[in-house]
Amino acid sequence: MFTIVFILFIIYNISNSYTLKQFKITKQAKSLLRNNELARDVSSLWDTSSGGKIVITGLGQVDEDEFFLNLLNEQSVWDPIVLATDDSNQTQKRFLSRTARYSGLLNILTFTDLLIHNDTQLKDTLNDAKAWIAFNVSQELIPKLSDIAIESNLKRVIFTIELPKERIRETNISEFDYAIDLFQSNGVSFTGIRHGVIISGDENNAYEIVNATVPCLEDTVERGVLARVTAELLQIEKSFNSHCGLSSS
């Protein structure tokens, strides 16, 4: 009887450990991505340390977004950082701050008008860029935007999508799969991030980051957390041509 109970105890612990391995979150994106089975061989891909022009879309509507721009500035490889919004004058007023000036961000930050559905305008904005980060992309637009990115000779692209509460546990994002296959076949790199509703909050909030096969555990993510993780993944090779989920903890 003791032997049976002992065996059952071992089985339970092994099973529980496997579950925790799938769902327990590291606070460093690198730790997760070292174990990401969908990460591709990136030995021949463009080195992000070479930097260049980077375009940011889907950002700039709130003051908190300055944090992400400063993270890019701190990487010391991006010049210029082009923030493209539907009202560049209003956006510029928002980010002409003392912190942006003292950090040196304003020396490399430029503003431009862009409607994401305007293909011609988008291609002009992406001209000569090496990288593009598009926040809060409409899921159905991912294939078209991916095609434009390839046509524009981009080397590094990150798209984030916001899943509504009723879909937060979805992991099968076929549009991400399309982008991964497209970018990989062209020798460049893509990362997709799925998350819930973006809420106010800094990077110090607890969060969950999971690989492509695991659902997001919460239906929200703090703005500062999304900014930090996105900036880190931009330069982590293990994230190239893969996608992940990110949420509050």
XYZ file of C-alpha atoms in Angstrom, residues 6-233:
228
model
C 4.596 6.663 -2.996
C 4.415 6.022 -6.752
C 1.247 8.093 -7.059
C 2.968 10.894 -5.146
C 5.909 10.889 -7.589
C 3.574 10.886 -10.617
C 1.638 13.823 -9.186
C 4.805 15.858 -8.623
C 6.159 15.155 -12.104
C 2.835 16.171 -13.630
C 2.642 19.304 -11.511
C 6.229 20.253 -12.364
C 5.457 19.955 -16.080
C 2.444 22.234 -15.675
C 4.547 24.806 -13.848
C 7.208 24.595 -16.523
C 4.592 25.498 -19.099
C 2.959 28.304 -17.131
C 5.445 29.667 -14.636
C 6.830 32.943 -15.892
C 10.347 34.251 -15.766
C 10.828 37.970 -15.243
C 13.488 38.038 -17.944
C 12.337 37.624 -21.524
C 15.656 35.966 -22.340
C 14.961 33.100 -19.946
C 11.678 32.263 -21.628
C 13.007 32.558 -25.138
C 15.899 30.220 -24.488
C 13.210 27.551 -24.079
C 10.960 28.701 -26.934
C 10.638 25.699 -29.231
C 9.424 27.888 -32.083
C 12.562 30.015 -32.174
C 14.271 29.588 -35.520
C 17.920 29.383 -36.530
C 18.923 33.022 -36.831
C 22.662 32.692 -37.319
C 22.490 34.313 -40.770
C 20.025 37.092 -39.933
C 20.730 40.807 -39.691
C 22.464 41.905 -36.519
C 20.253 44.415 -34.692
C 23.327 45.971 -33.093
C 24.006 47.622 -36.466
C 20.880 49.716 -35.914
C 19.758 52.438 -38.298
C 16.338 53.931 -38.924
C 13.467 52.412 -36.924
C 9.774 53.219 -37.424
C 7.226 53.021 -34.595
C 3.472 52.912 -35.244
C 0.466 52.398 -32.991
C 2.102 54.426 -30.226
C 2.127 58.044 -29.080
C -1.400 58.640 -27.819
C -0.462 58.949 -24.132
C 2.423 60.462 -22.152
C 3.442 57.031 -20.840
C 4.619 56.076 -24.327
C 7.731 58.211 -23.853
C 9.104 55.354 -21.742
C 9.288 53.035 -24.748
C 10.958 55.675 -26.901
C 13.575 56.207 -24.213
C 14.218 52.463 -24.098
C 15.046 52.542 -27.796
C 17.265 55.569 -27.247
C 19.138 53.704 -24.514
C 19.977 50.917 -26.961
C 22.194 53.499 -28.716
C 21.831 51.968 -32.189
C 18.677 53.543 -33.627
C 18.904 56.800 -35.545
C 16.475 58.163 -36.421
C 13.556 56.871 -34.365
C 10.508 57.756 -36.472
C 7.220 57.961 -34.581
C 4.397 57.772 -37.131
C 0.892 58.772 -35.993
C -2.268 60.209 -37.500
C -1.479 63.638 -35.983
C 2.249 64.314 -35.836
C 1.838 67.895 -34.579
C -0.122 66.796 -31.523
C 2.248 63.897 -30.919
C 5.274 66.162 -31.112
C 3.816 68.493 -28.486
C 3.297 65.511 -26.184
C 6.906 64.350 -26.327
C 8.778 67.661 -26.263
C 9.392 67.017 -22.592
C 12.260 67.850 -20.277
C 13.103 64.164 -19.791
C 13.175 63.564 -23.555
C 15.506 66.527 -23.994
C 17.895 65.588 -21.176
C 18.053 61.930 -22.224
C 19.058 62.868 -25.758
C 15.925 61.284 -27.209
C 14.952 64.473 -29.032
C 18.240 64.383 -30.931
C 17.126 61.274 -32.826
C 13.307 61.338 -32.567
C 11.324 62.506 -35.595
C 7.579 62.689 -36.192
C 5.524 61.990 -39.274
C 1.883 61.630 -40.266
C 0.695 58.160 -41.203
C -2.587 56.373 -41.750
C -1.759 52.688 -41.454
C -4.328 51.748 -44.118
C -2.662 54.030 -46.687
C -0.194 51.702 -48.418
C 1.624 54.445 -50.315
C 2.072 56.540 -47.198
C 3.248 53.510 -45.244
C 5.827 52.526 -47.863
C 7.165 56.089 -47.915
C 7.494 56.043 -44.135
C 9.308 52.689 -44.165
C 11.701 53.768 -46.912
C 15.326 53.187 -45.840
C 14.219 51.815 -42.457
C 15.908 48.763 -40.962
C 13.261 47.968 -38.360
C 9.568 48.507 -37.673
C 7.599 48.025 -34.466
C 3.827 48.198 -34.909
C 1.781 48.187 -31.729
C -1.855 47.109 -31.532
C -2.111 45.933 -35.143
C -5.468 44.694 -36.430
C -5.051 40.949 -36.763
C -6.505 40.814 -40.270
C -3.945 43.397 -41.464
C -0.901 41.328 -40.502
C -0.477 39.518 -43.873
C -0.709 42.743 -45.889
C 1.568 44.657 -43.540
C 4.047 41.775 -43.628
C 4.103 41.885 -47.422
C 4.766 45.631 -47.331
C 7.558 45.112 -44.801
C 9.267 42.632 -47.111
C 8.803 44.934 -50.117
C 10.394 47.718 -48.056
C 13.473 45.572 -47.349
C 13.056 45.729 -43.593
C 15.332 43.490 -41.542
C 13.502 43.384 -38.203
C 9.776 43.655 -37.502
C 7.628 43.270 -34.377
C 3.813 43.314 -34.431
C 1.665 43.273 -31.298
C -2.029 42.429 -31.324
C -4.641 43.031 -28.649
C -6.957 40.094 -28.033
C -10.386 40.816 -26.525
C -11.268 39.200 -23.207
C -13.296 36.414 -24.810
C -10.334 35.401 -27.001
C -7.489 35.912 -24.552
C -6.728 32.183 -24.296
C -6.317 31.728 -28.040
C -2.865 30.659 -29.199
C -3.481 29.768 -32.839
C -2.817 33.045 -34.634
C -2.620 32.042 -38.294
C -1.635 35.567 -39.326
C 1.470 35.312 -37.139
C 2.272 31.975 -38.766
C 2.003 33.623 -42.191
C 4.366 36.395 -41.131
C 6.895 33.997 -39.614
C 7.022 31.864 -42.769
C 7.289 34.939 -44.993
C 10.057 36.610 -43.035
C 12.002 33.417 -42.532
C 11.882 32.580 -46.238
C 13.282 36.044 -46.992
C 16.103 35.744 -44.485
C 14.818 38.429 -42.117
C 13.150 38.336 -38.728
C 9.687 38.795 -37.241
C 8.284 38.572 -33.737
C 4.599 38.553 -32.831
C 3.272 39.451 -29.380
C -0.331 38.779 -28.360
C -1.741 40.453 -25.288
C -4.960 41.703 -23.718
C -6.168 45.226 -23.080
C -3.341 47.697 -22.440
C -3.745 49.409 -19.073
C -1.778 52.113 -17.296
C 1.198 50.872 -15.306
C 4.986 50.825 -15.274
C 7.489 48.075 -15.988
C 7.761 47.080 -12.329
C 4.392 45.326 -12.327
C 4.428 41.530 -12.251
C 3.780 39.946 -15.624
C 3.516 36.644 -17.472
C 5.321 35.875 -20.724
C 4.567 32.564 -22.419
C 5.552 30.813 -25.610
C 3.452 30.347 -28.727
C 1.555 27.294 -27.475
C 0.488 28.657 -24.087
C -2.472 31.020 -23.513
C -2.116 34.417 -21.883
C -3.124 34.023 -18.258
C -4.734 37.451 -17.820
C -6.674 39.719 -20.180
C -4.648 42.875 -19.470
C -1.049 44.066 -19.712
C 0.528 47.199 -18.252
C 1.810 49.709 -20.781
C 5.241 49.851 -19.172
C 5.554 46.064 -19.190
C 4.644 45.849 -22.873
C 7.185 48.570 -23.623
C 10.007 46.872 -21.739
C 9.392 43.392 -23.140
C 9.023 44.658 -26.713
C 12.264 46.631 -26.478
C 14.098 43.600 -25.098
C 12.717 41.214 -27.721
